[in-house]
mmCIF file of C-alpha atoms and ligand atoms in Angstrom:
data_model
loop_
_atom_site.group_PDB
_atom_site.id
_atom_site.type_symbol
_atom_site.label_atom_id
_atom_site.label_comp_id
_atom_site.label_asym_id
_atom_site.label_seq_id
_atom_site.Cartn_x
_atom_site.Cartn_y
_atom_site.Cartn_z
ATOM 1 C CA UNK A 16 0.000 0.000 0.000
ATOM 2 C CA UNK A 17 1.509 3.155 -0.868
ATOM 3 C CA UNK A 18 1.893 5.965 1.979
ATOM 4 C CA UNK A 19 0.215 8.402 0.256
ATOM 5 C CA UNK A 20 -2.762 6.592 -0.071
ATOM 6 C CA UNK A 21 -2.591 5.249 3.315
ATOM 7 C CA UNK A 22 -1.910 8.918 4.603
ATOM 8 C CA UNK A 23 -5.027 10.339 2.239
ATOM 9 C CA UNK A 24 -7.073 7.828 3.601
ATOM 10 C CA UNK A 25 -6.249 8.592 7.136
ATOM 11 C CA UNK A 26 -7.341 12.298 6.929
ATOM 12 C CA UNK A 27 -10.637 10.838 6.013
ATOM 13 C CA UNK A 28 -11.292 8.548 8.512
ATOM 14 C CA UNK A 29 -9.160 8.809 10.860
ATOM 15 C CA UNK A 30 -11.075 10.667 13.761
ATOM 16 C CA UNK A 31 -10.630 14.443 14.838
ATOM 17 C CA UNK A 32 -10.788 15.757 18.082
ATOM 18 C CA UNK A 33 -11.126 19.506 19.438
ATOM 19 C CA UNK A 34 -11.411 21.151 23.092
ATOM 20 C CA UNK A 35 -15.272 20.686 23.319
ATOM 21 C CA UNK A 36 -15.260 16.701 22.673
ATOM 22 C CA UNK A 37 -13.268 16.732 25.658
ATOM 23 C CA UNK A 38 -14.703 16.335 29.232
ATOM 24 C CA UNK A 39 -12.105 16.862 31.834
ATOM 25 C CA UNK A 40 -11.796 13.964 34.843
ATOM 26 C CA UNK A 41 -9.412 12.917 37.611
ATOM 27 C CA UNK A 42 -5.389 14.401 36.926
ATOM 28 C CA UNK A 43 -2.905 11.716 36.832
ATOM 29 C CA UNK A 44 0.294 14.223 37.048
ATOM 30 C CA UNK A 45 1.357 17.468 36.798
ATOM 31 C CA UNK A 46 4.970 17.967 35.313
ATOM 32 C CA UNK A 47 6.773 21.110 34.578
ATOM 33 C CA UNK A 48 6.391 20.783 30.863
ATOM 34 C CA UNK A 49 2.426 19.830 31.431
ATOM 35 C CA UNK A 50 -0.626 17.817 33.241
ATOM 36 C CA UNK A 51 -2.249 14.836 32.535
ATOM 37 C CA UNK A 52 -5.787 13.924 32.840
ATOM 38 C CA UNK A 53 -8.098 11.353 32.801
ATOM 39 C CA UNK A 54 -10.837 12.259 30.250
ATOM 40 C CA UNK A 55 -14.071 11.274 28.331
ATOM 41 C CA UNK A 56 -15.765 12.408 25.108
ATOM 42 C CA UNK A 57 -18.636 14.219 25.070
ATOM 43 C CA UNK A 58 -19.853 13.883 21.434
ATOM 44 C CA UNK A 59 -21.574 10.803 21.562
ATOM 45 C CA UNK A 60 -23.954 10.311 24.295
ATOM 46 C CA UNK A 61 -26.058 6.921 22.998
ATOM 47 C CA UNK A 62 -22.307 4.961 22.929
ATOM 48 C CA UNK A 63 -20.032 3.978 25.953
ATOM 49 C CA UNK A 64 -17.967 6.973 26.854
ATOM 50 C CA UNK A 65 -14.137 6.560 25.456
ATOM 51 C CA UNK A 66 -11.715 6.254 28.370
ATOM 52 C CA UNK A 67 -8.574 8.805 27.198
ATOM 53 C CA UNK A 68 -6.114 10.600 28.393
ATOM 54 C CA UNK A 69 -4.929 13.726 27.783
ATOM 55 C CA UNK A 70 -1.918 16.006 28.100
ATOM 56 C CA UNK A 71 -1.957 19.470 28.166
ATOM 57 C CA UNK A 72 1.493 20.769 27.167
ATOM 58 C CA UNK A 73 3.916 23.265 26.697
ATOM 59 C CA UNK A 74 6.009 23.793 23.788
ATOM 60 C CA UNK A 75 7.883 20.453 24.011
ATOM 61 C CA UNK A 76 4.199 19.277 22.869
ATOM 62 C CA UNK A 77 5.063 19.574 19.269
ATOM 63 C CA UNK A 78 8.052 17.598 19.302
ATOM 64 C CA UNK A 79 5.452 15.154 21.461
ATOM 65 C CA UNK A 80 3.384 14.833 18.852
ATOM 66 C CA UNK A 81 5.734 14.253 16.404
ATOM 67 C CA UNK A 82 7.344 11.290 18.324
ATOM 68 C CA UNK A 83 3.368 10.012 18.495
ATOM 69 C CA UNK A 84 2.812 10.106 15.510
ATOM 70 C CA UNK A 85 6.006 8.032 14.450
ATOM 71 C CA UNK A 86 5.186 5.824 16.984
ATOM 72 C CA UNK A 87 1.304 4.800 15.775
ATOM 73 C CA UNK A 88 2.835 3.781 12.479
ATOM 74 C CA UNK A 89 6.038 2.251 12.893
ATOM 75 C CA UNK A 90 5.538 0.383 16.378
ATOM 76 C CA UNK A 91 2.245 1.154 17.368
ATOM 77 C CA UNK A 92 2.435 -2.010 19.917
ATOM 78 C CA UNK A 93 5.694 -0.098 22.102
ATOM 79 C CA UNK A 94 4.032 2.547 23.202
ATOM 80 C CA UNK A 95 0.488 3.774 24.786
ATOM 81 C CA UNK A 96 -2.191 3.864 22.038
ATOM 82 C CA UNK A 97 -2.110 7.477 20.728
ATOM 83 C CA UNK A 98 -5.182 9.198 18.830
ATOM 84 C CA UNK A 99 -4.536 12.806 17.898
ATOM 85 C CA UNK A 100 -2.664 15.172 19.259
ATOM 86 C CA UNK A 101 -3.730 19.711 17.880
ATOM 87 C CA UNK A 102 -2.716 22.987 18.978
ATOM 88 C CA UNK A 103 -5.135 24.620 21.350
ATOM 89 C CA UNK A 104 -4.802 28.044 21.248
ATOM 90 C CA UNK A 105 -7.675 29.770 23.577
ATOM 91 C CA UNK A 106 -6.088 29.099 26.926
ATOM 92 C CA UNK A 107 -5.441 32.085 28.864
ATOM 93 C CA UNK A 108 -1.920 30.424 29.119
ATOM 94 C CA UNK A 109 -1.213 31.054 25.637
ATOM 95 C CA UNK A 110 -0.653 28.116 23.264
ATOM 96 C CA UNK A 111 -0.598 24.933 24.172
ATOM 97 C CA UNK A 112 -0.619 21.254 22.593
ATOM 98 C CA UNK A 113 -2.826 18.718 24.019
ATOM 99 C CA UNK A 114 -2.174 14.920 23.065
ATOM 100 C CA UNK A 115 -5.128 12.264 23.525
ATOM 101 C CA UNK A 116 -4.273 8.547 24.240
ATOM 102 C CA UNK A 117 -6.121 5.530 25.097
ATOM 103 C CA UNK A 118 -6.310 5.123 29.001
ATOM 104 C CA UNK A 119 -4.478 1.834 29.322
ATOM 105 C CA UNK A 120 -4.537 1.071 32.922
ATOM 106 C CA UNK A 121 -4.429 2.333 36.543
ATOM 107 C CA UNK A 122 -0.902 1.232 37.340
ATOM 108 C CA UNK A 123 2.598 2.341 35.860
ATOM 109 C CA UNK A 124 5.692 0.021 36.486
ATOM 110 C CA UNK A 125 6.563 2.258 39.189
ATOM 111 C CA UNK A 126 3.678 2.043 41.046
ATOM 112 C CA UNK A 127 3.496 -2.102 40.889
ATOM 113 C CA UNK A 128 6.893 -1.494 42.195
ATOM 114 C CA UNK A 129 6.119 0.125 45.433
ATOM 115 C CA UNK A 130 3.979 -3.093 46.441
ATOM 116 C CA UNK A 131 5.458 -4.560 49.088
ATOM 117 C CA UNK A 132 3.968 -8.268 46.664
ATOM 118 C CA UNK A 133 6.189 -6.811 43.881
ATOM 119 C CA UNK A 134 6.751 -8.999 42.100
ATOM 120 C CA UNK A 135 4.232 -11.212 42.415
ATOM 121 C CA UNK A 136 1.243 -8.829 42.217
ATOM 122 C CA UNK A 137 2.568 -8.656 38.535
ATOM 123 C CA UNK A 138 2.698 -12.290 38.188
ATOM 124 C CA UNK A 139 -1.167 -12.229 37.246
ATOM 125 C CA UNK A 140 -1.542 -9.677 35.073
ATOM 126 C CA UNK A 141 1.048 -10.912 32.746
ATOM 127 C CA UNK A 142 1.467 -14.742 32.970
ATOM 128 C CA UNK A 143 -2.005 -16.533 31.692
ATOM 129 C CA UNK A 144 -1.333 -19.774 33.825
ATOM 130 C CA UNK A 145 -0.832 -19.503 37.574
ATOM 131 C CA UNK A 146 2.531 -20.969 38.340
ATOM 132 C CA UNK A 147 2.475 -24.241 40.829
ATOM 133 C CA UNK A 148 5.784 -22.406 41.679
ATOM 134 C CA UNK A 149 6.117 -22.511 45.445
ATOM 135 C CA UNK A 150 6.861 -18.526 46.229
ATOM 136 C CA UNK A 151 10.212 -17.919 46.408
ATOM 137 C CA UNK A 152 13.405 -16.651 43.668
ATOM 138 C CA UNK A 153 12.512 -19.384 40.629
ATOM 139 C CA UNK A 154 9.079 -17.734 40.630
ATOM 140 C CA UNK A 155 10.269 -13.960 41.469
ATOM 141 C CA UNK A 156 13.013 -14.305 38.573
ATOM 142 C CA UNK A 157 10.532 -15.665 36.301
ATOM 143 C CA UNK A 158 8.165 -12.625 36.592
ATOM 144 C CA UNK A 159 11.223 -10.303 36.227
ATOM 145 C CA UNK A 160 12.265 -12.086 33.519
ATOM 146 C CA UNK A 161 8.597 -11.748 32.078
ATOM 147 C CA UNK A 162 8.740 -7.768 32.632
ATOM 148 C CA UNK A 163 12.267 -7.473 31.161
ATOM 149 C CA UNK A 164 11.378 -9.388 27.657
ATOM 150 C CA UNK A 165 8.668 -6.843 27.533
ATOM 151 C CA UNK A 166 10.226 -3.789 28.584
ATOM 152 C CA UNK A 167 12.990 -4.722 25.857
ATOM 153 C CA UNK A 168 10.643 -5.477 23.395
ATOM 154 C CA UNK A 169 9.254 -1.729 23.857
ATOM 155 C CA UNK A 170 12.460 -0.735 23.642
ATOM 156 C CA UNK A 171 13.376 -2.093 20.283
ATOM 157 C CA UNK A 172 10.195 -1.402 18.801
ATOM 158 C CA UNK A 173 11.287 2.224 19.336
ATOM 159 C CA UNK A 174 14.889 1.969 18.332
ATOM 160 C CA UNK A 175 14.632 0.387 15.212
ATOM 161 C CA UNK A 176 12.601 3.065 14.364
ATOM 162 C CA UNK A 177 15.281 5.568 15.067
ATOM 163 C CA UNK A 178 13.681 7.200 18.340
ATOM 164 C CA UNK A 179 15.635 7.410 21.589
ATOM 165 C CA UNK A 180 13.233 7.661 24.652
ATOM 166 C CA UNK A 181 15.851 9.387 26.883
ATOM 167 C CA UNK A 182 13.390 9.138 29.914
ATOM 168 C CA UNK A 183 12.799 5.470 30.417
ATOM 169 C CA UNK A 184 11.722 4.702 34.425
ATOM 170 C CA UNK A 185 9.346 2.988 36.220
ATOM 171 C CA UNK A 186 7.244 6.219 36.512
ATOM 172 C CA UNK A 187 6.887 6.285 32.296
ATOM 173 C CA UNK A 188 5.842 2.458 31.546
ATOM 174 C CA UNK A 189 2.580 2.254 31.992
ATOM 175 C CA UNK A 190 0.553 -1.372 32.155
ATOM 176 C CA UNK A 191 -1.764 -1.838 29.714
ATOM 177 C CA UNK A 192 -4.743 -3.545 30.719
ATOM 178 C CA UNK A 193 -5.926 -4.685 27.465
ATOM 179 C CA UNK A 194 -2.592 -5.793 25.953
ATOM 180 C CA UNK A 195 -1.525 -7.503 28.995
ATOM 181 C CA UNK A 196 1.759 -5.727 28.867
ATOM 182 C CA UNK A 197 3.586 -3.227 29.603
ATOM 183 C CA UNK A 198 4.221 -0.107 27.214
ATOM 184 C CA UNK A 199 6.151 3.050 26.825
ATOM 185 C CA UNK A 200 5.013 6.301 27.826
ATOM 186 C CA UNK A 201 5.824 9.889 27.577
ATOM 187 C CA UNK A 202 7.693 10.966 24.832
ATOM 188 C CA UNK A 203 8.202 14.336 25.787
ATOM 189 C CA UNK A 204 12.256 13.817 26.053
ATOM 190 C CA UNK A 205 12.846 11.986 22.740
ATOM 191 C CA UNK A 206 14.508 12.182 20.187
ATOM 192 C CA UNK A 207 14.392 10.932 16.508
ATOM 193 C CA UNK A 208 17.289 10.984 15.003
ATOM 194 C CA UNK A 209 16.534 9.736 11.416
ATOM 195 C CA UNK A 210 15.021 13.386 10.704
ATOM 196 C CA UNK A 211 17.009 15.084 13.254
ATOM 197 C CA UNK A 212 13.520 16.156 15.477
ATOM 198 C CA UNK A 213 15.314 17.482 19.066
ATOM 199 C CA UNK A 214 18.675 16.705 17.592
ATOM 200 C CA UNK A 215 19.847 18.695 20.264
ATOM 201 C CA UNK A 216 20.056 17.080 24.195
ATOM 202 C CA UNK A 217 18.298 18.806 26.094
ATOM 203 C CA UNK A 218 19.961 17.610 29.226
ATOM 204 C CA UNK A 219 17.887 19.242 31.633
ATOM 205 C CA UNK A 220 15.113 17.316 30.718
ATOM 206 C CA UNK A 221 17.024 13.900 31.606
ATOM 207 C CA UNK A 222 16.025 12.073 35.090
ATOM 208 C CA UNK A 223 19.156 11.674 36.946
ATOM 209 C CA UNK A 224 18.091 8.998 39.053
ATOM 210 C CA UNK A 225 17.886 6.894 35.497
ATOM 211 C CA UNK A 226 20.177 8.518 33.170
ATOM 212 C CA UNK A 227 23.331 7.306 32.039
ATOM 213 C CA UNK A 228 26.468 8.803 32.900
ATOM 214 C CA UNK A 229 26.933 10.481 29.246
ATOM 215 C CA UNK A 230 25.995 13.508 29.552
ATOM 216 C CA UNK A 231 24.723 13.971 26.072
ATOM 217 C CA UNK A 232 22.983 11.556 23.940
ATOM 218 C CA UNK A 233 25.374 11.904 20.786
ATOM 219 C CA UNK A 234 29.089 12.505 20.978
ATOM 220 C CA UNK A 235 30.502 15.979 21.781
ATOM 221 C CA UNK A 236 32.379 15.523 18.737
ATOM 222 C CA UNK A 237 28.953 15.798 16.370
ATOM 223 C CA UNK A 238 29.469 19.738 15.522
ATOM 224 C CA UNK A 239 25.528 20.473 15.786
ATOM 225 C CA UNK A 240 22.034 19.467 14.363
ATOM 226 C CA UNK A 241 22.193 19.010 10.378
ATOM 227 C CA UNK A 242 19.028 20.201 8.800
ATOM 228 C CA UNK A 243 16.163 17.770 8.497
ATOM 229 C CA UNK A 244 17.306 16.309 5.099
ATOM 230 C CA UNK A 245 20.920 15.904 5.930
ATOM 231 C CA UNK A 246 19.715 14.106 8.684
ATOM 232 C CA UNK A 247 18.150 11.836 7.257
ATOM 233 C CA UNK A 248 21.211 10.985 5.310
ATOM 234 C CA UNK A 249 23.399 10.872 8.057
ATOM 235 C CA UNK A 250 22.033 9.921 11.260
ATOM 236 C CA UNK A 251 22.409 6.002 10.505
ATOM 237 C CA UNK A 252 25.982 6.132 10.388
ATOM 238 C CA UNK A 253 26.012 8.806 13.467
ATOM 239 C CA UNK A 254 23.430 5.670 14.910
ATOM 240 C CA UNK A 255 26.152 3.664 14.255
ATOM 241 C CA UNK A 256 28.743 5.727 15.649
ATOM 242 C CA UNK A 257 27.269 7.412 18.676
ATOM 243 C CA UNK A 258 25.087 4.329 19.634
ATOM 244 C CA UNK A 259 22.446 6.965 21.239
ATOM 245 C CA UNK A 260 20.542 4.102 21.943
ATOM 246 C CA UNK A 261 22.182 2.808 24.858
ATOM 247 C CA UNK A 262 21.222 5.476 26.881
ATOM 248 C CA UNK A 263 18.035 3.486 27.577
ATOM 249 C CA UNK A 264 19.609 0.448 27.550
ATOM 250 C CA UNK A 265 21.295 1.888 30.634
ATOM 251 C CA UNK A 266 18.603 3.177 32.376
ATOM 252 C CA UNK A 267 16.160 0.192 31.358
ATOM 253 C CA UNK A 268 19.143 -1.958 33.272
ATOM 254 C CA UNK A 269 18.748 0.307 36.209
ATOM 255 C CA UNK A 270 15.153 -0.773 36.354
ATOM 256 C CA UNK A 271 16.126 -4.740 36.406
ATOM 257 C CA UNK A 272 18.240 -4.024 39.106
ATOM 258 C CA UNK A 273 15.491 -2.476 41.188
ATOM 259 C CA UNK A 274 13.161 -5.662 40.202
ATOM 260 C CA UNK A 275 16.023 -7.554 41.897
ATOM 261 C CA UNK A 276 17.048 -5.670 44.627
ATOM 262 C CA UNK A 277 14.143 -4.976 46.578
ATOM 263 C CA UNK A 278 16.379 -2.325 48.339
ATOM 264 C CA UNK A 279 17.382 -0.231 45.721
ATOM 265 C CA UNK A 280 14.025 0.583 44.683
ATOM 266 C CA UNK A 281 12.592 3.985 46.401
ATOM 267 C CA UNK A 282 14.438 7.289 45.082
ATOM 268 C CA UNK A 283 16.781 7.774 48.289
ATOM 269 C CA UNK A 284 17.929 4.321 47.817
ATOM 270 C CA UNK A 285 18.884 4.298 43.822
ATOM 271 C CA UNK A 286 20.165 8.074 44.648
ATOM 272 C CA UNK A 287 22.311 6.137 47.236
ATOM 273 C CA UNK A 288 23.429 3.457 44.633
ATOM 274 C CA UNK A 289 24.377 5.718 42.354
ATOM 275 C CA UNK A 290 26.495 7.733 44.149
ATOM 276 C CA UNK A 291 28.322 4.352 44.922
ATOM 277 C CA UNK A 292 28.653 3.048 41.868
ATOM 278 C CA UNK A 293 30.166 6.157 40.697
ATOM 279 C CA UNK A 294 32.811 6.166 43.230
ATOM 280 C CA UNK A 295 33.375 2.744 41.692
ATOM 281 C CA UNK A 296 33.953 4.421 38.401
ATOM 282 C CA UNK A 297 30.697 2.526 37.562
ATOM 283 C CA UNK A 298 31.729 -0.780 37.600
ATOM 284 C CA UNK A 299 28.872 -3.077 38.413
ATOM 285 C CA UNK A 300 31.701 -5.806 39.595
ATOM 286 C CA UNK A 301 33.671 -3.935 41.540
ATOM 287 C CA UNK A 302 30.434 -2.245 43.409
ATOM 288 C CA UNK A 303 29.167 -6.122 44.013
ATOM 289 C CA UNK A 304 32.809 -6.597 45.566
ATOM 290 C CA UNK A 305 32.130 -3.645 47.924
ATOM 291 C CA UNK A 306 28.805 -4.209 49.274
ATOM 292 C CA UNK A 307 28.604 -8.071 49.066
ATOM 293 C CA UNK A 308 30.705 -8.558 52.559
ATOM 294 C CA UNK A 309 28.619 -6.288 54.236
ATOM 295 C CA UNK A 310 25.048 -7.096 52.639
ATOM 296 C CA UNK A 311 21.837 -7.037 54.570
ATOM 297 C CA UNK A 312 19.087 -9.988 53.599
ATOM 298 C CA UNK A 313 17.622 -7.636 50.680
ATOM 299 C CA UNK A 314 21.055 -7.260 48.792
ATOM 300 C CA UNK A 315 21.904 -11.056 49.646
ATOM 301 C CA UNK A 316 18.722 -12.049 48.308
ATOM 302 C CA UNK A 317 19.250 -9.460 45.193
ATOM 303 C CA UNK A 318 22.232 -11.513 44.108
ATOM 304 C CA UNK A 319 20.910 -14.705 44.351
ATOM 305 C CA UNK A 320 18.119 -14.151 42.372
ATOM 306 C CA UNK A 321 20.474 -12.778 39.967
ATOM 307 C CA UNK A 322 23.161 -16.045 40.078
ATOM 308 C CA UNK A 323 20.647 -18.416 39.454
ATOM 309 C CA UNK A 324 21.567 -20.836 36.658
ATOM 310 C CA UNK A 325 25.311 -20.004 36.651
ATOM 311 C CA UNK A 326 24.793 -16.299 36.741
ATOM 312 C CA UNK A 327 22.811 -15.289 33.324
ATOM 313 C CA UNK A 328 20.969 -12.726 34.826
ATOM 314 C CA UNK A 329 23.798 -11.413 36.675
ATOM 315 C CA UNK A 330 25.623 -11.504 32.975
ATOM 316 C CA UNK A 331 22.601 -9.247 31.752
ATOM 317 C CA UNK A 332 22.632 -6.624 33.766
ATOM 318 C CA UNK A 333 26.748 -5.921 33.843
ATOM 319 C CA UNK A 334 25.886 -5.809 29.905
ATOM 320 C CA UNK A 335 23.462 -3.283 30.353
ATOM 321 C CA UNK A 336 24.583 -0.626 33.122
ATOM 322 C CA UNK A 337 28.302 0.151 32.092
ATOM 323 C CA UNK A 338 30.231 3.390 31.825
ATOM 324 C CA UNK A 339 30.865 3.153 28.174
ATOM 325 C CA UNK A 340 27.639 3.444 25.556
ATOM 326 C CA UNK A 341 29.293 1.022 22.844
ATOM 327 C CA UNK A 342 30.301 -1.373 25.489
ATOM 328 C CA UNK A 343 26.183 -1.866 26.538
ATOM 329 C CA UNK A 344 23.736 -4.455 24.984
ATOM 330 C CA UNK A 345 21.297 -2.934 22.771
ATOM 331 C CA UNK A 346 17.968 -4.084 23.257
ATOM 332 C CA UNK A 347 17.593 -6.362 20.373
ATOM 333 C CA UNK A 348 21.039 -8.440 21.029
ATOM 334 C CA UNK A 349 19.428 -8.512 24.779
ATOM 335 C CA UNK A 350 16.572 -9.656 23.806
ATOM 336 C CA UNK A 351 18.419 -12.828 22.340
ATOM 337 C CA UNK A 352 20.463 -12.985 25.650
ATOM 338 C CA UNK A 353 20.539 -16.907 27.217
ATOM 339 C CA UNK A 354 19.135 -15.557 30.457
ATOM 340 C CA UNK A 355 15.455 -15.322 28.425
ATOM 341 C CA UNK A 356 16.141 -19.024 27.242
ATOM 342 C CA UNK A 357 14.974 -19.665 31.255
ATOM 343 C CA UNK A 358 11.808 -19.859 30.631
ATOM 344 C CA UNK A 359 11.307 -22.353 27.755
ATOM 345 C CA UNK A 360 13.303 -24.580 30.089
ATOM 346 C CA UNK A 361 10.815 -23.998 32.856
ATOM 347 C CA UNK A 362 8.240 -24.770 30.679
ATOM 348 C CA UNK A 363 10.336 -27.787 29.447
ATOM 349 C CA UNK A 364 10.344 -28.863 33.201
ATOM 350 C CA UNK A 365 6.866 -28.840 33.651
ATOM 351 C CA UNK A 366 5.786 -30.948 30.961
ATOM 352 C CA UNK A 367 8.781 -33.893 32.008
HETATM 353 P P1 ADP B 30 4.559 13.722 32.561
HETATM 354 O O1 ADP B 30 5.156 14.600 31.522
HETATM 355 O O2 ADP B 30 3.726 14.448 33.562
HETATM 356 O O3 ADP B 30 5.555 12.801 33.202
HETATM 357 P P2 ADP B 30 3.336 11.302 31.440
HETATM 358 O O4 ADP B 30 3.110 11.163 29.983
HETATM 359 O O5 ADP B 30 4.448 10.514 32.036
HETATM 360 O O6 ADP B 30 3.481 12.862 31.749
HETATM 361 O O7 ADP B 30 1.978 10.950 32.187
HETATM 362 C C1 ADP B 30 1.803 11.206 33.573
HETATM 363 C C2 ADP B 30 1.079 10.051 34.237
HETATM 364 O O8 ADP B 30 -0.206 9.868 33.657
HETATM 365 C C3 ADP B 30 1.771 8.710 34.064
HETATM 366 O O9 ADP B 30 2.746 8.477 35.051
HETATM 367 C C4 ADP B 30 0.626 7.727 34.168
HETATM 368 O O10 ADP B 30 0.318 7.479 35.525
HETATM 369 C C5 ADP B 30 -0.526 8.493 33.551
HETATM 370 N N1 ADP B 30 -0.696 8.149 32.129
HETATM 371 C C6 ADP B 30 -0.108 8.729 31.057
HETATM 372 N N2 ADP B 30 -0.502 8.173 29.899
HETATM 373 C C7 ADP B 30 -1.374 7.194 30.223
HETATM 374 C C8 ADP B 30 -2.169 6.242 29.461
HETATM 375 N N3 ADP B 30 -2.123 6.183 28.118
HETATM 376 N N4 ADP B 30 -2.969 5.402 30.152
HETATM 377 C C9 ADP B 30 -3.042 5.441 31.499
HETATM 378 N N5 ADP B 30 -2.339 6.308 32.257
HETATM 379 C C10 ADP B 30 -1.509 7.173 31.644
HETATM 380 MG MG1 MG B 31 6.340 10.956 32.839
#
């Protein structure tokens, strides 16, 4: 099918939304670039009101909507199901962009995280079969395992399209309900560097708790943003170069490490680890070597979970949080990793 067609048909059908379809609910969260809502559409009353969410943003919105847009066609499944995102100009704020998405679910990763049943208050929502599993680190690592395939599968979904999220945490994966997984959301920080769309870091929009210790997503050495169709010709060798794309490979390892370490996950503790691991010039080993001797029941239990079946999971995570980009897994090689192989050989156990 040819894109124009597709993208002539699309203006036809696909729906439109303004301000007065929009009936305001609950706010999920209020950033400093804009707040999220919990909405419904007024225009229909005989149907089943549409469950949506919206963002009102600030200028950054464009550049949103943009990375939505790329998203719904070239890996619609990676991130939160986006409908239509305009440019609302009657607030007394001035302009504005507001971005509509499916509502997918109550809980982010973050907030599953905070349950004191992590991980097993997961275990339902994204394994079909209850596991005969006694509770204990087989079943834990198997749910972890579960999240990680998915949270990697996001991940490459958006990298082989040539967007780098630059804000992955627990806070922006959201669970969808319907899909039975988890997805990607807010897109506010990324960048697209096949058409050079917020070329430029803007490094005061990274986390710090997540983000990688390179301070800018492409090499200090790349002079500045090439216009749009110079871009396109160049970014996939400056891909290939720069690997921006570990970046979230980095901070997507700091999540596994909270799934393990039931320590390490509220902010003062990962602050904490941080700090330690750079005084360890961010060597994963050499931080293991300086807390193992002294390790409370969490950490103990941490790295146990993580040396089961000679270490694989372990192996994962040293390949993901490292000081050096080119050094890091991407997500698709990771997804390949032997650690995943665990659970067709649990399977393969239950059937013997
Ligand atoms: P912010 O820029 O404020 O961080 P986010 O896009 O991360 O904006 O959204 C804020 C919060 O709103 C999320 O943490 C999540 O709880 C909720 N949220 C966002 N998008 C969705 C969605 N599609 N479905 C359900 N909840 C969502
Ligand atoms: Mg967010």
């Amino acid at each position: 099918f040819d894109m124009f067609v597709l993208a002539f048909l699309e203006r036809f059908f696909r729906p439109i939304y303004k301000k007065d379809d929009i009936v305001l609910g609950k706010k999920l969260g209020e950033g400093s670039f804009g707040s999220v809502y919990r909405v419904s559409l007024a225009r229909k009353p005989s149907s089943k009101p549409a469950d949506l969410v919206l963002k009102k943003a600030t200028e950054y919105g464009a550049v949103e909507i943009w990375m939505n847009e790329r998203v719904r066609r070239a890996c619609a499944n990676s991130c939160a199901d986006f409908l239509y995102g305009f440019r609302e100009t009657s607030s007394k704020k001035g302009a504005e962009y507001w971005l509509l998405w499916r509502f997918e679910g109550e809980a982010t990763l973050a907030d599953l995280m905070q349950s004191r049943d992590f991980p097993y208050n997961v275990e339902s929502l994204i394994l079909r079969e209850v596991q005969d599993l006694p509770k204990g680190l087989d079943r834990e690592n198997r749910i972890i395992l579960t999240i990680m395939r998915q949270l990697l599968f996001a991940l490459d979904g958006l990298h082989s399209t040539g967007i780098v999220h630059r804000d992955i945490k627990p806070q922006n994966i959201i669970f969808s309900e319907g899909s039975r997984a988890f997805k990607i959301i807010d897109l506010g920080a990324a960048a697209d560097l096949r058409v050079g769309i917020n070329y430029i870091p803007k490094e005061f929009l990274l986390d710090p708790r997540y983000a990688a210790p390179e301070q800018y997503i492409m090499s200090t050495q790349t002079p500045s943003a090439p216009s749009a169709p110079v871009a396109t010709a160049l970014s996939p060798v400056l891909w290939q170069l720069n690997l921006p794309d570990r970046f979230d490979i980095y901070s997507v390892g700091l999540i596994f490490l909270q799934m393990a370490f039931s320590g390490l996950r509220s902010d003062n503790s990962l602050i904490q680890f941080n700090r330690q691991l750079k005084r360890c010039d961010y060597d994963l080993v050499s931080w293991r070597q300086s807390v193992e001797p002294r390790a409370g029941p969490d950490l103990r239990k941490g790295f146990e979970l993580l040396d089961l079946d000679g270490g694989i999971g372990w192996e994962l995570l040293t390949s993901m949080v490292r000081f050096k980009a080119r050094q890091r897994i991407s997500a698709k090689t990771a997804l390949a990793h032997p650690y995943f192989d665990r659970e067709g050989l649990l399977a393969l156990s239950f059937i013997q």
